[in-house]
Each structure stands twice: as structure tokens, then as C-alpha cells.
Tab-separated table of C-alpha atoms and ligand atoms in Angstrom:
chain	number	residue	atom	x	y	z
A	1316	MET	CA	-50.248	-14.613	30.634
A	1317	SER	CA	-52.485	-15.454	27.697
A	1318	ARG	CA	-52.709	-18.997	26.444
A	1319	TYR	CA	-51.039	-17.792	23.239
A	1320	PHE	CA	-47.749	-16.694	24.828
A	1321	SER	CA	-44.873	-18.696	23.394
A	1322	SER	CA	-43.499	-21.361	25.701
A	1323	ARG	CA	-40.054	-19.995	24.741
A	1324	PHE	CA	-40.715	-16.976	26.939
A	1325	SER	CA	-43.281	-18.093	29.463
A	1326	GLY	CA	-40.606	-18.455	32.157
A	1327	LEU	CA	-39.012	-15.068	31.462
A	1328	THR	CA	-38.738	-12.574	34.323
A	1329	PRO	CA	-38.618	-9.144	32.680
A	1330	TYR	CA	-36.346	-6.306	33.758
A	1331	VAL	CA	-37.954	-3.983	36.279
A	1332	PRO	CA	-37.118	-0.371	35.399
A	1333	GLY	CA	-36.834	2.216	38.170
A	1334	GLU	CA	-40.111	3.868	39.064
A	1335	GLN	CA	-41.192	6.703	36.768
A	1336	PRO	CA	-44.097	7.996	38.872
A	1337	GLN	CA	-46.708	10.085	37.098
A	1338	ASP	CA	-48.962	10.639	40.102
A	1339	GLN	CA	-46.995	12.889	42.432
A	1340	GLN	CA	-43.927	15.120	42.392
A	1341	TYR	CA	-41.001	13.304	43.942
A	1342	ILE	CA	-37.433	14.404	44.390
A	1343	LYS	CA	-36.376	11.833	41.878
A	1344	LEU	CA	-33.005	10.302	42.689
A	1345	ASN	CA	-33.745	6.761	41.518
A	1346	THR	CA	-32.815	6.244	37.862
A	1347	ASN	CA	-29.503	8.045	37.357
A	1348	GLU	CA	-30.915	10.626	34.986
A	1349	SER	CA	-29.331	14.044	34.659
A	1350	PRO	CA	-30.932	16.639	36.933
A	1351	TYR	CA	-30.272	19.212	34.203
A	1352	PRO	CA	-32.084	19.603	30.913
A	1353	PRO	CA	-30.152	18.705	27.751
A	1354	SER	CA	-28.364	21.411	25.792
A	1355	PRO	CA	-30.980	24.031	24.787
A	1356	ALA	CA	-29.829	23.475	21.194
A	1357	ALA	CA	-31.057	19.867	21.396
A	1358	VAL	CA	-34.650	20.945	21.761
A	1359	GLU	CA	-34.309	23.470	18.963
A	1360	TRP	CA	-32.635	20.959	16.647
A	1361	ALA	CA	-35.285	18.335	17.397
A	1362	THR	CA	-37.563	20.227	15.071
A	1363	ALA	CA	-35.457	22.624	13.004
A	1364	HIS	CA	-32.829	20.148	11.785
A	1365	THR	CA	-34.889	17.003	11.575
A	1366	ARG	CA	-35.527	15.543	8.178
A	1367	SER	CA	-39.215	15.518	7.361
A	1368	LEU	CA	-41.107	13.264	9.660
A	1369	ASN	CA	-43.050	11.785	6.751
A	1370	LEU	CA	-39.740	10.165	5.757
A	1371	TYR	CA	-38.061	7.359	7.640
A	1372	SER	CA	-35.019	8.234	9.692
A	1373	ASP	CA	-31.584	7.512	8.189
A	1374	PRO	CA	-31.016	3.808	8.922
A	1375	GLU	CA	-27.260	4.372	8.778
A	1376	CYS	CA	-27.336	7.378	11.126
A	1377	ARG	CA	-24.518	8.649	8.937
A	1378	GLU	CA	-24.275	12.245	10.160
A	1379	LEU	CA	-24.281	11.286	13.800
A	1380	ARG	CA	-21.747	8.495	13.281
A	1381	GLU	CA	-19.429	10.921	11.514
A	1382	ALA	CA	-19.734	13.475	14.303
A	1383	LEU	CA	-19.277	10.809	16.967
A	1384	GLY	CA	-16.279	9.381	15.107
A	1385	GLN	CA	-14.628	12.791	15.108
A	1386	SER	CA	-15.304	13.395	18.758
A	1387	LEU	CA	-14.110	9.925	19.842
A	1388	GLY	CA	-11.179	9.620	17.439
A	1389	VAL	CA	-12.504	6.525	15.645
A	1390	GLU	CA	-13.833	5.853	12.143
A	1391	PRO	CA	-17.591	6.011	11.473
A	1392	ASP	CA	-17.576	2.324	10.502
A	1393	GLN	CA	-16.505	1.537	14.067
A	1394	ILE	CA	-19.798	2.909	15.420
A	1395	MET	CA	-23.393	1.678	15.446
A	1396	VAL	CA	-26.151	3.939	16.793
A	1397	THR	CA	-29.053	2.504	18.788
A	1398	ASN	CA	-32.225	3.257	20.678
A	1399	GLY	CA	-30.521	3.759	24.032
A	1400	SER	CA	-27.514	1.632	24.930
A	1401	ASP	CA	-29.846	-1.117	26.148
A	1402	GLU	CA	-30.481	-1.882	22.507
A	1403	VAL	CA	-26.827	-2.325	21.541
A	1404	LEU	CA	-26.304	-4.436	24.672
A	1405	ASN	CA	-29.184	-6.682	23.641
A	1406	PHE	CA	-27.687	-7.014	20.159
A	1407	ALA	CA	-24.360	-7.959	21.751
A	1408	PHE	CA	-25.974	-10.782	23.727
A	1409	MET	CA	-27.654	-11.924	20.493
A	1410	ALA	CA	-24.519	-11.644	18.406
A	1411	PHE	CA	-21.750	-12.915	20.653
A	1412	CYS	CA	-23.295	-15.487	23.014
A	1413	ASP	CA	-24.485	-19.034	22.458
A	1414	ASN	CA	-24.285	-22.391	24.217
A	1415	GLU	CA	-20.509	-22.536	23.708
A	1416	ASN	CA	-20.050	-18.869	24.660
A	1417	PRO	CA	-22.098	-18.112	27.752
A	1418	ALA	CA	-22.437	-14.534	28.921
A	1419	VAL	CA	-20.153	-13.867	31.889
A	1420	PHE	CA	-20.684	-10.919	34.226
A	1421	PRO	CA	-20.344	-9.987	37.917
A	1422	ASP	CA	-23.092	-11.146	40.288
A	1423	ILE	CA	-23.798	-7.550	41.244
A	1424	THR	CA	-24.094	-5.426	38.139
A	1425	TYR	CA	-26.638	-3.958	35.742
A	1426	GLY	CA	-29.826	-5.954	36.282
A	1427	PHE	CA	-30.646	-6.097	32.595
A	1428	TYR	CA	-27.758	-8.493	31.761
A	1429	PRO	CA	-29.436	-11.668	33.064
A	1430	VAL	CA	-32.648	-10.618	31.325
A	1431	PHE	CA	-30.864	-10.105	27.991
A	1432	ALA	CA	-29.305	-13.554	28.417
A	1433	GLN	CA	-32.688	-15.127	29.130
A	1434	VAL	CA	-34.603	-13.440	26.331
A	1435	ASN	CA	-31.890	-14.504	23.884
A	1436	ARG	CA	-31.885	-17.990	25.411
A	1437	VAL	CA	-28.157	-18.054	26.119
A	1438	PRO	CA	-26.589	-19.399	29.325
A	1439	TYR	CA	-24.910	-17.003	31.732
A	1440	VAL	CA	-22.376	-17.223	34.544
A	1441	GLU	CA	-22.277	-14.748	37.421
A	1442	ILE	CA	-18.856	-14.076	38.975
A	1443	PRO	CA	-19.104	-12.792	42.558
A	1444	LEU	CA	-17.687	-9.366	43.248
A	1445	LYS	CA	-14.889	-9.395	45.811
A	1446	GLU	CA	-15.566	-8.673	49.476
A	1447	ASP	CA	-14.965	-4.948	48.912
A	1448	PHE	CA	-17.430	-4.916	45.973
A	1449	THR	CA	-14.697	-4.576	43.348
A	1450	VAL	CA	-14.723	-6.694	40.200
A	1451	ASP	CA	-12.795	-9.980	40.357
A	1452	THR	CA	-10.712	-9.574	37.213
A	1453	ASP	CA	-8.839	-12.872	37.673
A	1454	ALA	CA	-12.085	-14.843	37.893
A	1455	LEU	CA	-13.553	-13.066	34.857
A	1456	CYS	CA	-10.389	-13.747	32.850
A	1457	ALA	CA	-10.481	-17.404	33.850
A	1458	ALA	CA	-14.155	-17.873	32.959
A	1459	GLU	CA	-15.067	-19.042	29.484
A	1460	GLY	CA	-17.518	-16.920	27.552
A	1461	THR	CA	-18.344	-13.395	26.481
A	1462	ILE	CA	-17.642	-10.871	29.222
A	1463	PHE	CA	-20.093	-8.061	29.963
A	1464	LEU	CA	-18.598	-5.474	32.256
A	1465	ALA	CA	-20.233	-2.240	33.324
A	1466	ASN	CA	-17.371	0.175	33.969
A	1467	PRO	CA	-17.867	1.958	36.292
A	1468	ASN	CA	-20.059	-0.793	37.680
A	1469	ALA	CA	-23.657	-0.235	38.664
A	1470	PRO	CA	-25.091	-0.094	41.229
A	1471	THR	CA	-21.784	-0.008	43.138
A	1472	GLY	CA	-20.345	2.989	41.241
A	1473	ILE	CA	-16.843	1.510	41.466
A	1474	LEU	CA	-14.431	2.029	38.568
A	1475	LEU	CA	-12.033	-0.581	37.242
A	1476	GLY	CA	-8.690	0.584	35.806
A	1477	LEU	CA	-7.882	0.305	32.111
A	1478	ASP	CA	-5.075	-2.173	32.719
A	1479	GLU	CA	-7.656	-4.590	34.144
A	1480	ILE	CA	-9.866	-4.194	31.085
A	1481	ALA	CA	-6.835	-4.798	28.871
A	1482	ARG	CA	-6.084	-7.954	30.859
A	1483	MET	CA	-9.602	-9.259	30.168
A	1484	ALA	CA	-9.376	-8.486	26.461
A	1485	ALA	CA	-5.960	-10.182	26.286
A	1486	SER	CA	-7.017	-13.207	28.350
A	1487	ARG	CA	-8.800	-14.857	25.421
A	1488	PRO	CA	-8.561	-13.089	22.091
A	1489	ASP	CA	-11.243	-15.450	20.741
A	1490	ARG	CA	-13.979	-13.977	22.898
A	1491	VAL	CA	-15.650	-10.594	22.905
A	1492	VAL	CA	-15.352	-8.326	25.942
A	1493	VAL	CA	-18.199	-5.824	26.163
A	1494	VAL	CA	-17.466	-2.744	28.270
A	1495	ASP	CA	-20.633	-0.876	29.163
A	1496	GLU	CA	-19.512	2.729	29.682
A	1497	ALA	CA	-22.888	4.245	30.567
A	1498	TYR	CA	-21.247	6.164	33.451
A	1499	ILE	CA	-17.701	6.634	32.155
A	1500	ASP	CA	-18.014	10.439	31.873
A	1501	PHE	CA	-18.185	10.984	35.611
A	1502	GLY	CA	-14.561	10.232	36.404
A	1503	GLY	CA	-13.396	7.155	34.538
A	1504	GLU	CA	-10.931	6.538	31.746
A	1505	SER	CA	-12.573	5.114	28.639
A	1506	ALA	CA	-11.473	1.832	27.070
A	1507	LEU	CA	-11.655	3.596	23.680
A	1508	LYS	CA	-7.882	3.948	23.745
A	1509	LEU	CA	-7.553	0.137	23.886
A	1510	LEU	CA	-9.479	-0.387	20.646
A	1511	ASP	CA	-6.340	-0.225	18.493
A	1512	ARG	CA	-4.827	-3.076	20.455
A	1513	TYR	CA	-7.839	-5.392	20.914
A	1514	ASP	CA	-10.259	-6.174	18.115
A	1515	ASN	CA	-12.414	-8.193	20.541
A	1516	LEU	CA	-13.429	-5.104	22.546
A	1517	LEU	CA	-16.914	-3.664	22.199
A	1518	ILE	CA	-17.674	-0.447	24.065
A	1519	THR	CA	-21.229	0.717	24.650
A	1520	ARG	CA	-22.118	4.309	25.462
A	1521	THR	CA	-25.244	6.338	26.115
A	1522	PHE	CA	-26.629	9.872	25.854
A	1523	SER	CA	-28.964	9.096	28.792
A	1524	LYS	CA	-26.739	10.151	31.688
A	1525	LEU	CA	-24.336	13.076	31.354
A	1526	ARG	CA	-25.845	14.144	28.026
A	1527	ALA	CA	-29.283	14.392	29.621
A	1528	LEU	CA	-31.212	12.636	26.868
A	1529	ALA	CA	-32.684	9.620	28.665
A	1530	GLY	CA	-36.114	10.321	27.193
A	1531	GLY	CA	-34.698	10.673	23.677
A	1532	ARG	CA	-33.252	7.130	23.786
A	1533	LEU	CA	-29.835	7.368	22.168
A	1534	GLY	CA	-26.886	5.029	22.601
A	1535	TYR	CA	-24.134	3.489	20.494
A	1536	GLY	CA	-21.549	0.761	20.296
A	1537	VAL	CA	-17.887	1.262	19.300
A	1538	GLY	CA	-15.560	-1.510	18.167
A	1539	SER	CA	-13.903	-3.023	15.122
A	1540	PRO	CA	-15.707	-2.660	11.775
A	1541	ALA	CA	-16.197	-6.460	11.782
A	1542	LEU	CA	-17.991	-6.384	15.152
A	1543	MET	CA	-20.149	-3.515	13.879
A	1544	GLN	CA	-21.042	-5.585	10.833
A	1545	ASP	CA	-22.289	-8.412	13.090
A	1546	LEU	CA	-24.355	-6.017	15.170
A	1547	ASN	CA	-25.736	-4.352	12.053
A	1548	THR	CA	-26.834	-7.714	10.681
A	1549	LEU	CA	-29.043	-8.043	13.743
A	1550	ARG	CA	-30.191	-4.425	13.700
A	1551	TYR	CA	-31.218	-4.654	10.038
A	1552	SER	CA	-33.007	-7.908	10.856
A	1553	THR	CA	-35.074	-6.355	13.613
A	1554	ASN	CA	-35.533	-2.588	13.175
A	1555	PRO	CA	-33.372	-0.661	10.686
A	1556	TYR	CA	-35.037	2.635	11.683
A	1557	ASN	CA	-34.251	2.047	15.319
A	1558	VAL	CA	-33.404	5.690	16.094
A	1559	ASN	CA	-35.947	8.360	15.202
A	1560	SER	CA	-34.885	11.444	13.283
A	1561	MET	CA	-35.653	13.917	16.090
A	1562	THR	CA	-33.355	12.011	18.413
A	1563	LEU	CA	-30.624	11.884	15.763
A	1564	SER	CA	-30.812	15.681	15.458
A	1565	MET	CA	-30.752	16.125	19.212
A	1566	GLY	CA	-27.664	13.919	19.424
A	1567	LEU	CA	-25.857	16.097	16.882
A	1568	ALA	CA	-26.764	19.279	18.740
A	1569	ILE	CA	-25.573	17.840	22.051
A	1570	LEU	CA	-22.259	16.745	20.523
A	1571	ARG	CA	-21.637	20.285	19.310
A	1572	ASP	CA	-22.446	21.861	22.655
A	1573	LYS	CA	-19.427	20.605	24.587
A	1574	GLU	CA	-19.648	23.505	27.014
A	1575	THR	CA	-23.001	22.494	28.528
A	1576	VAL	CA	-21.839	18.893	28.874
A	1577	LEU	CA	-18.598	19.840	30.633
A	1578	HIS	CA	-20.365	22.318	32.897
A	1579	ASN	CA	-22.937	19.699	33.920
A	1580	ARG	CA	-20.246	17.099	34.486
A	1581	ASP	CA	-18.329	19.401	36.830
A	1582	SER	CA	-21.495	20.277	38.754
A	1583	ILE	CA	-22.492	16.636	39.171
A	1584	ILE	CA	-19.020	15.621	40.347
A	1585	ARG	CA	-18.904	18.514	42.807
A	1586	VAL	CA	-22.339	17.702	44.236
A	1587	ARG	CA	-21.406	14.001	44.380
A	1588	GLU	CA	-18.365	14.810	46.511
A	1589	GLU	CA	-20.475	16.963	48.830
A	1590	THR	CA	-23.097	14.204	49.045
A	1591	GLU	CA	-20.492	11.572	49.914
A	1592	ALA	CA	-19.083	13.783	52.659
A	1593	GLU	CA	-22.527	14.546	54.102
A	1594	LEU	CA	-23.502	10.859	54.113
A	1595	LYS	CA	-20.245	9.889	55.824
A	1596	LYS	CA	-20.834	12.592	58.454
A	1597	ARG	CA	-24.080	10.783	59.238
A	1598	GLY	CA	-22.321	7.433	59.662
A	1599	PHE	CA	-23.064	5.971	56.225
A	1600	LEU	CA	-20.722	3.587	54.469
A	1601	VAL	CA	-20.363	5.014	50.952
A	1602	LEU	CA	-18.683	3.025	48.180
A	1603	PRO	CA	-16.195	5.105	46.141
A	1604	SER	CA	-18.211	6.403	43.199
A	1605	SER	CA	-17.022	7.334	39.715
A	1606	THR	CA	-20.592	7.842	38.527
A	1607	ASN	CA	-23.579	10.169	38.921
A	1608	PHE	CA	-24.886	8.158	41.870
A	1609	VAL	CA	-23.674	6.896	45.229
A	1610	PHE	CA	-24.299	3.499	46.770
A	1611	ALA	CA	-24.543	3.762	50.515
A	1612	ARG	CA	-25.807	2.099	53.662
A	1613	THR	CA	-26.391	3.209	57.212
A	1614	PRO	CA	-26.009	1.062	60.312
A	1615	ALA	CA	-29.110	2.849	61.646
A	1616	MET	CA	-31.660	1.205	59.360
A	1617	ASP	CA	-32.037	-1.590	56.861
A	1618	GLY	CA	-32.039	-0.583	53.204
A	1619	ALA	CA	-35.667	-1.366	52.433
A	1620	SER	CA	-36.956	0.607	55.435
A	1621	LEU	CA	-34.872	3.632	54.507
A	1622	TYR	CA	-36.104	3.438	50.912
A	1623	GLN	CA	-39.727	3.285	52.123
A	1624	ALA	CA	-39.290	6.088	54.650
A	1625	LEU	CA	-37.737	8.350	52.005
A	1626	LYS	CA	-40.490	7.543	49.533
A	1627	ALA	CA	-43.186	8.296	52.107
A	1628	LYS	CA	-41.619	11.754	52.424
A	1629	GLY	CA	-41.420	12.367	48.684
A	1630	VAL	CA	-37.853	11.249	47.877
A	1631	LEU	CA	-37.282	8.369	45.479
A	1632	VAL	CA	-34.035	6.400	45.569
A	1633	ARG	CA	-33.372	2.875	44.281
A	1634	HIS	CA	-33.283	-0.194	46.482
A	1635	PHE	CA	-32.234	-3.673	45.339
A	1636	THR	CA	-33.170	-6.914	47.061
A	1637	PRO	CA	-30.185	-9.272	46.498
A	1638	GLU	CA	-28.740	-10.397	49.821
A	1639	ARG	CA	-25.327	-8.735	49.547
A	1640	ILE	CA	-26.677	-5.297	48.720
A	1641	ARG	CA	-30.057	-5.164	50.379
A	1642	ASP	CA	-28.880	-2.779	53.066
A	1643	PHE	CA	-27.711	-0.288	50.466
A	1644	ASN	CA	-29.618	2.325	48.541
A	1645	ARG	CA	-28.510	3.864	45.274
A	1646	ILE	CA	-28.915	7.618	45.316
A	1647	THR	CA	-28.679	9.540	42.054
A	1648	ILE	CA	-26.859	12.846	42.307
A	1649	GLY	CA	-29.364	15.627	41.716
A	1650	THR	CA	-28.918	19.382	41.806
A	1651	ARG	CA	-27.439	20.873	44.975
A	1652	GLU	CA	-30.951	22.019	45.961
A	1653	GLN	CA	-32.355	18.514	45.467
A	1654	MET	CA	-29.581	17.040	47.603
A	1655	GLN	CA	-30.215	19.610	50.328
A	1656	ALA	CA	-33.879	18.573	50.321
A	1657	PHE	CA	-32.779	14.919	50.413
A	1658	PHE	CA	-30.659	15.550	53.518
A	1659	ARG	CA	-33.464	17.465	55.258
A	1660	VAL	CA	-35.734	14.457	54.772
A	1661	LEU	CA	-32.977	11.997	55.709
A	1662	ASP	CA	-32.298	13.878	58.935
A	1663	GLU	CA	-35.990	13.821	59.823
A	1664	ILE	CA	-36.005	10.060	59.333
A	1665	LEU	CA	-32.761	9.318	61.157
A	1666	GLY	CA	-33.405	11.936	63.865
A	1667	GLY	CA	-36.782	10.394	64.538
A	1668	ARG	CA	-35.070	7.117	65.345
A	1669	SER	CA	-32.508	8.211	67.886
B	1714	LIG	N1	-25.867	0.271	31.325
B	1714	LIG	C1	-26.005	0.599	32.610
B	1714	LIG	C2	-24.970	0.137	33.585
B	1714	LIG	C3	-27.112	1.353	33.026
B	1714	LIG	O1	-27.269	1.675	34.317
B	1714	LIG	C4	-28.051	1.777	32.072
B	1714	LIG	C5	-29.229	2.638	32.497
B	1714	LIG	N2	-30.264	1.974	33.082
B	1714	LIG	C6	-27.874	1.386	30.742
B	1714	LIG	C7	-26.759	0.652	30.409
B	1714	LIG	C8	-28.853	1.693	29.668
B	1714	LIG	O2	-29.138	3.006	29.490
B	1714	LIG	P1	-29.818	3.551	28.153
B	1714	LIG	O3	-30.557	2.410	27.492
B	1714	LIG	O4	-30.712	4.625	28.616
B	1714	LIG	O5	-28.692	4.023	27.301
């Protein structure tokens, strides 16, 4: 730390992103990216349909909001487009939390939430997941503050039903409930259909997972026009050109190419089911996943050792250190070939121990 670093942030522990190794080829199952490339049209549109790069990108992202509105069944003024969904989540912490409205989220969830709370200097309350790693809806409803709920949750992969989300939104109409739907496409029912009933719901979405555009950085928030106005006040006060024009074009191309998206979704779900079955055959406990990853532990080895052993053999998964989940690893669903390679390596490791 330099001696110039503001005392406001000197105690901040930044988010640690999953490894993005540049040195060696790994079978990369650690950051929940798509194993497939984005729609071929995305790459073509990144150049052919992009407004001249000497001009700033459209700060209103009008074309993409219109296309998204049509595909989601909402009005364009209910959408704000951001640089990945991390950005809209950060704006939500800025906009809807303060000393009277702490951020409230499960103790085991997306690791960026406590960091967003800290960087925005707002208090936060962590509500323990239940014994079976499901979200404690009653406790979240009873807590005071702005709820942040990843649904399905990460890293557990467990989905919460829409009636539970509705219960949270109804519990206190004077607070915002943010539903982070980064993984909703892999088997969940979106809270979009609740928007007509609850004007305190904010849904965040991303192109990084199923839509295979993690490197393009494209996300968005959906909610009432008034909530969008609040978020836009912050966006225009930080970076109005937050999404570059190539990414905006790629987003449009991906939205048009529904076929590739559906095909990839089916493949990922199929390979996830095979992966769950194969892990269970080997004695793993696998939490029920509605995402493009599985969260699993084996009685044969502790989580950190398995992570290290896999890495030493060229397979990257994600390990977390908090007590309750340190024996688990989060394994992103890759292609069938990648998963076969994963199991070959896993069997070498586990076979070597018995
Ligand atoms: N929410 C959850 C639960 C995530 O796992 C991620 C991916 N790390 C994000 C949001 C943010 O993804 P992105 O910024 O790429 O949209």
C-alpha cells in the first residue's frame, strides 16, 4: 500500500477472482464460463455492426435495451445495461444500502457481496444457510435491510422457488430485494414474472454464463422504471459509456441467435446430469444443481487437497476456505470431453489413495 492510499479503503479486502492462468493449458473448470464459444454471429457483429470506434458507445444502450425488452417481455425503461452484472450489483449496493438499510445476504453466497458492501461503506448482515445449504427465507424476511439473493445460489448451485422470492419481496415493501440471476438459465424459473406485482424487485442478469460472453463483459438489471432511474443516476455519475460498442453489438447478435443458446443450454444440462451421476458413483456428496456447475465433496479427501491434486494434474476447479464449505469443490460443467478428462484425472487421484 502506498502512503497515499485513502484511509477510507486501507482496510478493504478485495474480491479474489478465480484463477485465469496464462502460463499453462489447464482443463479450466473453475470460473463457470461457457465451454462453448459465443454465437458465431457475435464475433462477426463485433466489427461489422459496431458504430465507429472513434465515437463513444451509446450511453443509453438503446438498441440492446429494446431487443432485451422484447425478449424478456418488459419495457426498455425497465432495463439498465452494464459492464458485466458485477457492475449493476455494485450500483445496487450504492443505491439501495446505507446505515439504516444494511445489505442482507446468506453467509454462503457470491463472494463479491461483502466486498461491494465494504467498498460502498455500508453495513451488511449474513444470514446462515440452513443445514442442508438451502436459503433460510424466514430469516431473510425477518431481517431488516436490502436483500441480495443469488438464485440459484453460488457456489451451492441450489435453486429457490419463486414463491419464496415473492415472500421476500412482500415481507417489507419498503426495501429492495435484489435477485441475482446469473445462473437462472440452467434450470430455474426467473423472477421476471413477479415484476408486475412487486416494484421493489431488482433482477440482475449476465451474458457471461450461458451466452458465453464472459470476456465481453455484458450484464443488465431489470426492475421498475423508478429503480432504473436510481441506478442510472449512479451510472451517469461514474461511467456513462460503461459498455463498449463492440460488446453492445455482440449482445444484439447473441439475442438474435436463440438456437445456439438453447443448444448450448441443453448440452450443459445433459453433461451436468452425467457429471452428477459419475461423482455420486464415486461416493461424492453432490448438492442439487440448477446451474452450470456442481458443488461436491468426497469423504476420501479434504477439499483443499483435492483442489491441489487436480491442479497438479492440469485441472482447475474452485475451492473456498470458509469452514462450512471447505471440504467442497465447485466444478464448472465443461464439454463432455473435458468432463471425461476430469474423471480420468480424478480416478488417478482417488485410485492412488486406496
Ligand atoms: N453473480 C454471481 C452469483 C456470479 O457467480 C457471477 C460471476 N462471477 C456474477 C454475478 C458476475 O458475473 P458477470 O460480472 O460476469 O456478469
